[in-house]
């Protein structure tokens, strides 16, 4: 045995290791026909840059998408000619940057075709040899769906929220800024930001209802709460959400629509207030009618005349109600109350009742009591006073008196109305005061905390009603 052979025989003989299947050239990659089938199934067209000409080589699908015949040139000029004029410069710039050796070597651009408008997406990368290769895809359906979604989002005043439940990311439409005043840079794209804007008094309840909908397998969620606007005020909102689940039933996304219902809430509150006020007014009116009926019918001996008196008083009360109803029972102008109470006694051809005074608003109770007082005064004047003859007339004047008795301009302002009869028969105090006289003396004073004085002057009856202006305008409930 030679020395060389002896040296080779020393130690165990080691055979070369066989290459693992994944180490072999092409191993682990799908066969070319499988790749082609996948590309065709995805509707992709392929392109690559020709080494010699620098133009793009397109497969049949890419030519179809770009409306190029099989034998048409595919150089840059031909490609750009088939692109919408408004997008050509942008696509040319994207191609130049993708081919630039100093650039990132990536192509990602979406554009419209010329003629029959379609949207195409071209995506590719620069290869090691400097050539550009990639794929073209028809994205018309997606772009139109996005446009519809965008238009719908802009058309509504509702704030629409897309919540990625896995990542916590939240995207809003423009209505969040329009309806609630938030600038885009002031809105964090997180669920935590949204929850933080919920009123502290509502937050725990809303979070609990959200968890129940998401973790409990529900598809829909709805709640009402107060949402903070950018200016710090709160809006009442109705929030409705749809939970989108994956194939295993796990919640993946939630699309929410937040509607500002502040105006509706205020209207409901006002309606409740008006309903309560109406109930209060009806009870008071019924009590007043009952009192008028009881006093009118007391000790009566003439049913027919009593019926007329009672009906006239109710008519006067009804006119005052009509005036107050026009202002939702908040206040009524003195001039309207006077005109309504004295309407049946005023002769349009030759007025015998002259009225005048500044604009003063009366609260509901003051207006009703004043209407009844004026009705009684006019009825008595027609029976016994200045309006019972041909020559008599009545002056009704009112004004606001500032701070009498405490120095000029001092003290609370007072409302004063005077009734003065002229050129009628001589009047004398009645031997017995009936309900009408008692109503005149007590009704207005009781409702306003004021006073009423009657003077039976031989020249004509004088009546002065006076009360602090505050209770007259807004009497305590």
CSV table of C-alpha atoms in Angstrom, one decimal:
chain,number,residue,atom,x,y,z
A,1,UNK,CA,0.0,0.0,0.0
A,2,UNK,CA,1.4,3.3,-0.9
A,3,UNK,CA,1.8,6.1,1.5
A,4,UNK,CA,-0.8,8.1,-0.3
A,5,UNK,CA,-3.3,5.3,-0.2
A,6,UNK,CA,-2.5,4.8,3.5
A,7,UNK,CA,-3.2,8.3,4.3
A,8,UNK,CA,-6.6,8.1,2.5
A,9,UNK,CA,-7.5,5.1,4.5
A,10,UNK,CA,-6.9,6.6,7.9
A,11,UNK,CA,-10.1,7.3,9.9
A,12,UNK,CA,-13.7,6.7,8.9
A,13,UNK,CA,-14.7,7.5,5.3
A,14,UNK,CA,-17.3,10.4,5.1
A,15,UNK,CA,-19.6,10.5,2.2
A,16,UNK,CA,-20.8,13.9,0.9
A,17,UNK,CA,-24.2,14.9,2.4
A,18,UNK,CA,-27.1,14.7,0.0
A,19,UNK,CA,-28.8,18.1,-0.6
A,20,UNK,CA,-32.1,18.5,1.2
A,21,UNK,CA,-35.2,18.9,-1.0
A,22,UNK,CA,-35.5,22.6,0.0
A,23,UNK,CA,-31.9,23.3,-0.9
A,24,UNK,CA,-32.3,22.2,-4.5
A,25,UNK,CA,-32.6,24.9,-7.2
A,26,UNK,CA,-36.3,25.7,-7.6
A,27,UNK,CA,-37.3,23.6,-4.6
A,28,UNK,CA,-40.1,25.0,-2.4
A,29,UNK,CA,-41.5,27.2,-5.2
A,30,UNK,CA,-44.8,26.5,-7.0
A,31,UNK,CA,-44.4,25.2,-10.5
A,32,UNK,CA,-44.6,27.8,-13.3
A,33,UNK,CA,-47.9,26.4,-14.5
A,34,UNK,CA,-49.3,26.8,-11.0
A,35,UNK,CA,-48.2,30.4,-10.8
A,36,UNK,CA,-49.7,31.1,-14.2
A,37,UNK,CA,-53.0,29.6,-13.1
A,38,UNK,CA,-53.0,31.7,-9.9
A,39,UNK,CA,-52.3,34.9,-11.9
A,40,UNK,CA,-55.1,34.1,-14.3
A,41,UNK,CA,-57.5,33.3,-11.5
A,42,UNK,CA,-56.7,36.7,-9.9
A,43,UNK,CA,-57.3,38.5,-13.1
A,44,UNK,CA,-53.8,40.0,-13.2
A,45,UNK,CA,-51.9,41.0,-16.3
A,46,UNK,CA,-48.1,40.7,-16.2
A,47,UNK,CA,-45.4,43.0,-17.6
A,48,UNK,CA,-41.7,43.2,-17.7
A,49,UNK,CA,-39.2,45.6,-19.2
A,50,UNK,CA,-37.4,44.5,-22.3
A,51,UNK,CA,-33.6,44.4,-22.0
A,52,UNK,CA,-33.0,45.8,-25.4
A,53,UNK,CA,-35.6,48.4,-26.2
A,54,UNK,CA,-36.5,49.4,-22.6
A,55,UNK,CA,-40.2,49.2,-23.4
A,56,UNK,CA,-42.6,46.9,-21.6
A,57,UNK,CA,-43.5,43.4,-22.6
A,58,UNK,CA,-47.1,42.7,-21.8
A,59,UNK,CA,-48.9,39.4,-21.6
A,60,UNK,CA,-52.3,38.9,-23.2
A,61,UNK,CA,-54.3,39.9,-20.0
A,62,UNK,CA,-52.2,43.1,-19.5
A,63,UNK,CA,-52.9,44.1,-23.2
A,64,UNK,CA,-56.6,43.4,-22.7
A,65,UNK,CA,-56.7,45.6,-19.6
A,66,UNK,CA,-54.8,48.4,-21.3
A,67,UNK,CA,-56.9,48.1,-24.6
A,68,UNK,CA,-53.8,47.2,-26.7
A,69,UNK,CA,-54.0,44.9,-29.6
A,70,UNK,CA,-51.5,42.0,-29.7
A,71,UNK,CA,-49.3,43.7,-32.3
A,72,UNK,CA,-49.5,47.2,-30.9
A,73,UNK,CA,-46.4,48.9,-29.5
A,74,UNK,CA,-46.0,48.9,-25.7
A,75,UNK,CA,-43.5,51.7,-25.4
A,76,UNK,CA,-44.0,54.5,-22.9
A,77,UNK,CA,-45.7,56.8,-25.4
A,78,UNK,CA,-48.2,54.1,-26.4
A,79,UNK,CA,-48.9,53.2,-22.8
A,80,UNK,CA,-49.4,56.9,-21.7
A,81,UNK,CA,-51.7,57.5,-24.7
A,82,UNK,CA,-54.2,55.0,-23.2
A,83,UNK,CA,-54.3,56.7,-19.8
A,84,UNK,CA,-56.7,59.4,-18.8
A,85,UNK,CA,-55.2,62.9,-19.6
A,86,UNK,CA,-55.5,64.0,-15.9
A,87,UNK,CA,-53.5,60.9,-14.8
A,88,UNK,CA,-50.8,60.7,-17.4
A,89,UNK,CA,-48.2,62.9,-15.7
A,90,UNK,CA,-48.7,61.1,-12.4
A,91,UNK,CA,-48.2,57.7,-14.0
A,92,UNK,CA,-45.1,58.9,-16.0
A,93,UNK,CA,-43.6,60.2,-12.8
A,94,UNK,CA,-44.3,56.9,-11.0
A,95,UNK,CA,-42.6,54.9,-13.8
A,96,UNK,CA,-39.5,57.2,-13.7
A,97,UNK,CA,-39.1,56.9,-10.0
A,98,UNK,CA,-39.5,53.1,-10.1
A,99,UNK,CA,-36.8,52.8,-12.8
A,100,UNK,CA,-34.4,55.3,-11.1
A,101,UNK,CA,-31.4,53.3,-9.7
A,102,UNK,CA,-31.2,55.7,-6.8
A,103,UNK,CA,-34.8,55.3,-5.9
A,104,UNK,CA,-36.7,52.6,-3.9
A,105,UNK,CA,-37.4,50.6,-7.1
A,106,UNK,CA,-41.1,50.2,-6.4
A,107,UNK,CA,-44.1,51.0,-8.6
A,108,UNK,CA,-47.5,51.5,-7.1
A,109,UNK,CA,-49.9,53.6,-9.0
A,110,UNK,CA,-53.6,53.6,-9.8
A,111,UNK,CA,-55.0,55.5,-12.8
A,112,UNK,CA,-57.9,55.8,-15.2
A,113,UNK,CA,-57.9,54.6,-18.7
A,114,UNK,CA,-58.8,56.9,-21.6
A,115,UNK,CA,-62.2,56.5,-23.4
A,116,UNK,CA,-64.4,54.0,-21.5
A,117,UNK,CA,-63.2,55.0,-18.0
A,118,UNK,CA,-61.8,52.1,-15.9
A,119,UNK,CA,-59.4,52.1,-13.0
A,120,UNK,CA,-56.2,50.1,-13.2
A,121,UNK,CA,-53.6,49.5,-10.6
A,122,UNK,CA,-50.0,48.9,-11.7
A,123,UNK,CA,-47.6,47.4,-9.1
A,124,UNK,CA,-44.1,46.2,-9.6
A,125,UNK,CA,-40.4,46.4,-8.6
A,126,UNK,CA,-37.0,46.8,-10.2
A,127,UNK,CA,-35.1,43.6,-10.6
A,128,UNK,CA,-31.4,43.0,-9.9
A,129,UNK,CA,-30.6,43.6,-13.5
A,130,UNK,CA,-32.4,46.9,-13.5
A,131,UNK,CA,-35.5,45.9,-15.4
A,132,UNK,CA,-39.0,46.7,-14.1
A,133,UNK,CA,-41.5,43.8,-13.7
A,134,UNK,CA,-44.9,43.6,-12.1
A,135,UNK,CA,-48.6,43.2,-12.5
A,136,UNK,CA,-51.7,45.1,-13.6
A,137,UNK,CA,-55.1,44.7,-12.0
A,138,UNK,CA,-58.6,46.1,-12.8
A,139,UNK,CA,-59.7,47.9,-9.6
A,140,UNK,CA,-62.7,49.6,-11.1
A,141,UNK,CA,-65.3,47.9,-8.9
A,142,UNK,CA,-63.3,48.7,-5.8
A,143,UNK,CA,-62.8,52.4,-6.7
A,144,UNK,CA,-66.5,52.8,-7.6
A,145,UNK,CA,-67.4,51.2,-4.3
A,146,UNK,CA,-65.0,53.5,-2.5
A,147,UNK,CA,-66.5,56.5,-4.3
A,148,UNK,CA,-70.0,55.5,-3.4
A,149,UNK,CA,-69.0,55.1,0.2
A,150,UNK,CA,-67.3,58.5,0.1
A,151,UNK,CA,-70.3,60.2,-1.4
A,152,UNK,CA,-72.7,58.5,1.0
A,153,UNK,CA,-70.4,59.5,3.9
A,154,UNK,CA,-70.4,63.1,2.8
A,155,UNK,CA,-74.1,63.2,2.1
A,156,UNK,CA,-75.0,62.3,5.6
A,157,UNK,CA,-74.7,64.4,8.7
A,158,UNK,CA,-74.1,61.3,10.8
A,159,UNK,CA,-70.7,60.5,12.1
A,160,UNK,CA,-69.7,57.1,10.7
A,161,UNK,CA,-67.1,55.1,12.6
A,162,UNK,CA,-65.1,52.0,11.4
A,163,UNK,CA,-63.6,50.2,14.4
A,164,UNK,CA,-61.0,47.5,13.9
A,165,UNK,CA,-61.6,45.5,17.0
A,166,UNK,CA,-58.4,43.6,16.9
A,167,UNK,CA,-56.1,46.5,16.5
A,168,UNK,CA,-58.2,49.1,18.2
A,169,UNK,CA,-57.9,51.5,15.2
A,170,UNK,CA,-60.9,53.7,14.5
A,171,UNK,CA,-61.5,55.7,11.3
A,172,UNK,CA,-64.2,58.4,11.1
A,173,UNK,CA,-65.9,60.1,8.2
A,174,UNK,CA,-65.8,63.9,7.7
A,175,UNK,CA,-69.1,64.4,9.5
A,176,UNK,CA,-67.3,64.0,12.9
A,177,UNK,CA,-65.8,67.4,12.1
A,178,UNK,CA,-68.9,68.9,10.5
A,179,UNK,CA,-71.3,67.9,13.3
A,180,UNK,CA,-69.1,68.1,16.4
A,181,UNK,CA,-66.4,70.5,15.4
A,182,UNK,CA,-63.3,68.3,15.5
A,183,UNK,CA,-60.3,69.0,13.3
A,184,UNK,CA,-58.8,65.8,11.8
A,185,UNK,CA,-55.5,66.4,13.6
A,186,UNK,CA,-57.4,66.6,16.9
A,187,UNK,CA,-58.9,63.1,16.6
A,188,UNK,CA,-56.8,60.1,17.7
A,189,UNK,CA,-57.6,57.0,15.5
A,190,UNK,CA,-58.3,54.9,18.5
A,191,UNK,CA,-61.3,53.5,20.4
A,192,UNK,CA,-59.9,55.0,23.5
A,193,UNK,CA,-60.3,58.5,22.1
A,194,UNK,CA,-63.9,57.9,21.2
A,195,UNK,CA,-64.7,56.4,24.6
A,196,UNK,CA,-63.0,59.4,26.3
A,197,UNK,CA,-65.4,61.8,24.6
A,198,UNK,CA,-68.4,60.1,26.2
A,199,UNK,CA,-69.9,61.9,29.2
A,200,UNK,CA,-68.5,60.4,32.4
A,201,UNK,CA,-72.1,59.8,33.6
A,202,UNK,CA,-72.8,57.6,30.6
A,203,UNK,CA,-69.3,56.1,29.9
A,204,UNK,CA,-69.5,53.0,32.2
A,205,UNK,CA,-73.0,52.1,30.8
A,206,UNK,CA,-71.9,52.5,27.2
A,207,UNK,CA,-68.7,50.4,27.7
A,208,UNK,CA,-70.8,47.7,29.3
A,209,UNK,CA,-73.3,47.6,26.5
A,210,UNK,CA,-70.5,47.5,23.9
A,211,UNK,CA,-68.8,44.6,25.6
A,212,UNK,CA,-72.1,42.7,25.8
A,213,UNK,CA,-72.7,43.1,22.1
A,214,UNK,CA,-69.1,42.2,21.1
A,215,UNK,CA,-68.5,39.4,23.4
A,216,UNK,CA,-72.0,38.1,23.6
A,217,UNK,CA,-72.3,37.2,19.9
A,218,UNK,CA,-74.7,40.0,19.0
A,219,UNK,CA,-74.8,41.5,15.5
A,220,UNK,CA,-76.3,44.9,16.4
A,221,UNK,CA,-75.7,47.5,19.1
A,222,UNK,CA,-77.5,50.7,20.0
A,223,UNK,CA,-77.3,53.2,22.8
A,224,UNK,CA,-78.0,56.9,23.6
A,225,UNK,CA,-75.4,59.0,25.4
A,226,UNK,CA,-73.8,62.4,25.7
A,227,UNK,CA,-70.9,63.0,23.3
A,228,UNK,CA,-68.4,65.9,23.9
A,229,UNK,CA,-68.1,68.4,21.1
A,230,UNK,CA,-64.8,70.1,20.3
A,231,UNK,CA,-66.0,73.2,22.1
A,232,UNK,CA,-66.5,71.3,25.4
A,233,UNK,CA,-70.3,71.2,25.2
A,234,UNK,CA,-72.2,67.9,25.0
A,235,UNK,CA,-74.5,66.6,22.2
A,236,UNK,CA,-77.2,64.0,22.8
A,237,UNK,CA,-76.5,61.2,20.3
A,238,UNK,CA,-78.1,58.0,19.2
A,239,UNK,CA,-75.3,55.5,18.3
A,240,UNK,CA,-76.0,52.4,16.3
A,241,UNK,CA,-73.4,49.7,15.4
A,242,UNK,CA,-73.2,46.6,13.4
A,243,UNK,CA,-70.7,43.9,14.5
A,244,UNK,CA,-68.9,42.1,11.7
A,245,UNK,CA,-67.6,38.6,12.6
A,246,UNK,CA,-65.2,36.3,11.0
A,247,UNK,CA,-65.8,32.7,9.9
A,248,UNK,CA,-65.3,31.5,13.5
A,249,UNK,CA,-67.8,34.0,14.9
A,250,UNK,CA,-65.2,36.3,16.5
A,251,UNK,CA,-65.9,40.0,16.3
A,252,UNK,CA,-63.5,41.6,13.8
A,253,UNK,CA,-65.0,45.1,13.1
A,254,UNK,CA,-67.8,47.3,14.2
A,255,UNK,CA,-69.3,49.9,11.9
A,256,UNK,CA,-71.1,52.6,13.9
A,257,UNK,CA,-73.4,55.5,12.9
A,258,UNK,CA,-73.7,58.4,15.5
A,259,UNK,CA,-76.7,60.7,15.0
A,260,UNK,CA,-77.0,64.0,16.8
A,261,UNK,CA,-80.4,64.0,18.5
A,262,UNK,CA,-79.9,67.1,20.6
A,263,UNK,CA,-82.7,69.0,18.8
A,264,UNK,CA,-85.1,66.1,19.2
A,265,UNK,CA,-84.2,65.8,22.9
A,266,UNK,CA,-84.8,69.5,23.5
A,267,UNK,CA,-88.1,69.2,21.6
A,268,UNK,CA,-89.2,66.2,23.7
A,269,UNK,CA,-88.2,68.1,26.9
A,270,UNK,CA,-90.2,71.1,25.7
A,271,UNK,CA,-93.1,68.9,24.9
A,272,UNK,CA,-93.1,67.4,28.3
A,273,UNK,CA,-92.8,70.9,29.8
A,274,UNK,CA,-95.8,72.1,27.8
A,275,UNK,CA,-97.8,69.0,28.6
A,276,UNK,CA,-97.2,69.6,32.3
A,277,UNK,CA,-98.0,73.3,31.9
A,278,UNK,CA,-101.1,72.5,30.0
A,279,UNK,CA,-102.3,70.2,32.8
A,280,UNK,CA,-101.6,72.9,35.3
A,281,UNK,CA,-103.4,75.5,33.2
A,282,UNK,CA,-106.4,73.3,32.6
A,283,UNK,CA,-106.7,72.6,36.4
A,284,UNK,CA,-106.5,76.3,37.2
A,285,UNK,CA,-109.0,77.2,34.4
A,286,UNK,CA,-111.5,74.6,35.6
A,287,UNK,CA,-111.1,75.8,39.2
A,288,UNK,CA,-111.7,79.4,37.9
A,289,UNK,CA,-114.8,78.3,35.9
A,290,UNK,CA,-116.1,76.5,38.9
A,291,UNK,CA,-115.7,79.6,41.1
A,292,UNK,CA,-117.3,81.8,38.5
A,293,UNK,CA,-120.2,79.4,38.1
A,294,UNK,CA,-120.6,79.1,41.9
A,295,UNK,CA,-120.6,82.8,42.5
A,296,UNK,CA,-122.7,83.7,39.5
A,297,UNK,CA,-125.4,81.2,40.4
A,298,UNK,CA,-125.4,82.0,44.2
A,299,UNK,CA,-128.8,83.4,45.3
A,300,UNK,CA,-130.0,83.8,41.7
A,301,UNK,CA,-133.7,84.2,41.1
A,302,UNK,CA,-133.6,84.9,37.3
A,303,UNK,CA,-132.1,81.9,35.5
A,304,UNK,CA,-132.2,83.4,32.1
A,305,UNK,CA,-130.2,86.6,33.0
A,306,UNK,CA,-127.9,84.6,35.1
A,307,UNK,CA,-127.2,82.3,32.2
A,308,UNK,CA,-126.3,85.3,30.0
A,309,UNK,CA,-124.0,86.7,32.7
A,310,UNK,CA,-122.2,83.4,33.1
A,311,UNK,CA,-121.9,82.8,29.4
A,312,UNK,CA,-120.4,86.3,28.9
A,313,UNK,CA,-117.8,85.7,31.6
A,314,UNK,CA,-116.8,82.4,30.0
A,315,UNK,CA,-116.5,84.1,26.6
A,316,UNK,CA,-114.2,86.7,28.1
A,317,UNK,CA,-112.1,84.0,29.8
A,318,UNK,CA,-112.0,82.1,26.5
A,319,UNK,CA,-110.7,85.1,24.6
A,320,UNK,CA,-107.9,85.6,27.1
A,321,UNK,CA,-107.1,81.9,26.6
A,322,UNK,CA,-106.9,82.4,22.9
A,323,UNK,CA,-104.4,85.2,23.3
A,324,UNK,CA,-102.2,83.2,25.6
A,325,UNK,CA,-102.3,80.2,23.4
A,326,UNK,CA,-100.8,82.2,20.6
A,327,UNK,CA,-97.7,82.7,22.7
A,328,UNK,CA,-97.6,79.2,24.2
A,329,UNK,CA,-98.9,80.5,27.5
A,330,UNK,CA,-95.7,82.4,28.2
A,331,UNK,CA,-96.9,86.1,28.0
A,332,UNK,CA,-99.5,88.3,26.4
A,333,UNK,CA,-99.4,92.0,25.4
A,334,UNK,CA,-101.6,94.2,27.5
A,335,UNK,CA,-103.1,95.7,24.4
A,336,UNK,CA,-104.2,92.3,23.1
A,337,UNK,CA,-105.8,91.4,26.5
A,338,UNK,CA,-107.6,94.7,26.7
A,339,UNK,CA,-108.9,94.4,23.1
A,340,UNK,CA,-110.1,90.8,23.7
A,341,UNK,CA,-111.9,91.7,26.9
A,342,UNK,CA,-113.6,94.8,25.5
A,343,UNK,CA,-114.2,93.6,21.9
A,344,UNK,CA,-118.0,93.1,22.3
A,345,UNK,CA,-118.5,96.5,23.9
A,346,UNK,CA,-116.5,98.6,21.4
A,347,UNK,CA,-118.5,100.2,18.5
A,348,UNK,CA,-116.3,100.1,15.4
A,349,UNK,CA,-118.2,103.0,13.7
A,350,UNK,CA,-117.9,105.4,16.7
A,351,UNK,CA,-115.5,104.0,19.4
A,352,UNK,CA,-116.7,104.7,22.9
A,353,UNK,CA,-113.9,103.0,24.6
A,354,UNK,CA,-110.5,104.6,24.1
A,355,UNK,CA,-107.4,102.6,25.0
A,356,UNK,CA,-103.7,103.2,25.0
A,357,UNK,CA,-100.4,102.5,26.7
A,358,UNK,CA,-96.9,101.2,26.2
A,359,UNK,CA,-95.9,97.7,25.2
A,360,UNK,CA,-96.1,95.5,28.4
A,361,UNK,CA,-96.2,91.8,28.5
A,362,UNK,CA,-98.4,90.1,31.1
A,363,UNK,CA,-97.9,86.6,32.5
A,364,UNK,CA,-100.6,84.1,32.1
A,365,UNK,CA,-102.3,84.5,35.5
A,366,UNK,CA,-102.2,88.3,35.3
A,367,UNK,CA,-103.6,88.3,31.8
A,368,UNK,CA,-106.6,86.0,32.8
A,369,UNK,CA,-107.4,88.1,35.9
A,370,UNK,CA,-107.1,91.4,34.0
A,371,UNK,CA,-109.4,90.1,31.2
A,372,UNK,CA,-112.1,89.1,33.8
A,373,UNK,CA,-111.8,92.5,35.6
A,374,UNK,CA,-112.1,94.5,32.4
A,375,UNK,CA,-115.1,92.4,31.3
A,376,UNK,CA,-116.9,93.1,34.6
A,377,UNK,CA,-116.1,96.8,34.4
A,378,UNK,CA,-117.4,97.0,30.8
A,379,UNK,CA,-120.5,94.9,31.7
A,380,UNK,CA,-121.3,97.3,34.6
A,381,UNK,CA,-120.7,100.3,32.4
A,382,UNK,CA,-123.1,99.0,29.8
A,383,UNK,CA,-125.8,98.4,32.4
A,384,UNK,CA,-125.4,101.3,34.8
A,385,UNK,CA,-122.5,103.5,33.8
A,386,UNK,CA,-121.1,105.5,30.9
A,387,UNK,CA,-121.9,103.0,28.2
A,388,UNK,CA,-125.6,102.8,29.2
A,389,UNK,CA,-126.4,106.1,27.5
A,390,UNK,CA,-125.6,107.6,24.1
A,391,UNK,CA,-123.0,110.2,25.1
A,392,UNK,CA,-120.8,108.3,27.6
A,393,UNK,CA,-117.4,107.0,26.9
A,394,UNK,CA,-114.6,105.2,28.7
A,395,UNK,CA,-110.8,105.8,28.9
A,396,UNK,CA,-108.5,102.8,29.5
A,397,UNK,CA,-104.9,103.8,30.0
A,398,UNK,CA,-101.9,101.9,31.3
A,399,UNK,CA,-98.2,102.7,31.9
A,400,UNK,CA,-95.2,101.6,33.9
A,401,UNK,CA,-94.3,103.8,36.9
A,402,UNK,CA,-90.7,103.9,38.0
A,403,UNK,CA,-89.8,103.7,41.7
A,404,UNK,CA,-92.5,105.8,43.4
A,405,UNK,CA,-92.2,106.5,47.1
A,406,UNK,CA,-88.5,105.9,47.4
A,407,UNK,CA,-87.0,108.8,45.5
A,408,UNK,CA,-86.8,109.4,41.8
A,409,UNK,CA,-85.8,106.3,39.9
A,410,UNK,CA,-85.6,104.2,43.1
A,411,UNK,CA,-87.6,101.0,44.0
A,412,UNK,CA,-89.2,98.5,41.8
A,413,UNK,CA,-91.2,99.5,38.7
A,414,UNK,CA,-94.9,99.2,38.9
A,415,UNK,CA,-97.6,98.5,36.3
A,416,UNK,CA,-100.7,100.7,36.5
A,417,UNK,CA,-104.0,100.6,34.6
A,418,UNK,CA,-106.8,103.1,35.0
A,419,UNK,CA,-110.4,102.8,33.9
A,420,UNK,CA,-112.3,106.1,33.7
A,421,UNK,CA,-115.9,106.6,32.7
A,422,UNK,CA,-117.1,110.0,31.4
A,423,UNK,CA,-120.4,111.6,30.5
A,424,UNK,CA,-122.5,108.9,31.9
A,425,UNK,CA,-125.2,108.9,34.5
A,426,UNK,CA,-124.2,109.8,38.1
A,427,UNK,CA,-122.9,106.8,39.9
A,428,UNK,CA,-123.2,105.8,43.6
A,429,UNK,CA,-121.6,103.0,45.5
A,430,UNK,CA,-123.8,99.8,45.3
A,431,UNK,CA,-125.8,99.0,48.4
A,432,UNK,CA,-124.6,95.4,48.1
A,433,UNK,CA,-121.5,94.1,46.4
A,434,UNK,CA,-122.1,91.2,44.1
A,435,UNK,CA,-119.7,88.7,42.6
A,436,UNK,CA,-118.7,91.1,39.9
A,437,UNK,CA,-117.6,93.8,42.3
A,438,UNK,CA,-115.7,91.3,44.4
A,439,UNK,CA,-114.0,89.8,41.3
A,440,UNK,CA,-112.9,93.3,40.3
A,441,UNK,CA,-111.5,94.1,43.8
A,442,UNK,CA,-109.9,90.8,44.6
A,443,UNK,CA,-108.9,88.9,41.4
A,444,UNK,CA,-106.1,91.0,40.0
A,445,UNK,CA,-104.7,91.9,43.4
A,446,UNK,CA,-104.6,88.3,44.5
A,447,UNK,CA,-102.8,87.1,41.4
A,448,UNK,CA,-100.2,89.9,41.2
A,449,UNK,CA,-99.7,91.0,44.8
A,450,UNK,CA,-101.0,94.4,43.8
A,451,UNK,CA,-104.0,96.6,44.6
A,452,UNK,CA,-107.3,97.6,43.1
A,453,UNK,CA,-109.2,100.8,44.0
A,454,UNK,CA,-112.7,101.7,43.0
A,455,UNK,CA,-113.9,105.3,43.2
A,456,UNK,CA,-117.6,106.0,42.6
A,457,UNK,CA,-117.3,109.6,41.4
A,458,UNK,CA,-120.6,111.3,40.3
A,459,UNK,CA,-118.8,112.1,37.0
A,460,UNK,CA,-118.1,108.4,36.4
A,461,UNK,CA,-116.6,105.3,37.9
A,462,UNK,CA,-112.8,105.3,38.4
A,463,UNK,CA,-110.9,102.1,38.8
A,464,UNK,CA,-107.1,101.8,39.2
A,465,UNK,CA,-105.2,98.5,39.1
A,466,UNK,CA,-101.6,98.6,40.2
A,467,UNK,CA,-99.0,95.9,40.9
A,468,UNK,CA,-95.2,95.4,40.9
A,469,UNK,CA,-94.0,94.9,37.3
A,470,UNK,CA,-92.1,91.7,38.0
A,471,UNK,CA,-95.1,89.6,39.2
A,472,UNK,CA,-97.3,91.0,36.5
A,473,UNK,CA,-94.8,89.9,33.8
A,474,UNK,CA,-93.9,86.6,35.4
A,475,UNK,CA,-96.0,85.7,38.3
A,476,UNK,CA,-94.8,82.9,40.7
A,477,UNK,CA,-96.2,79.5,40.0
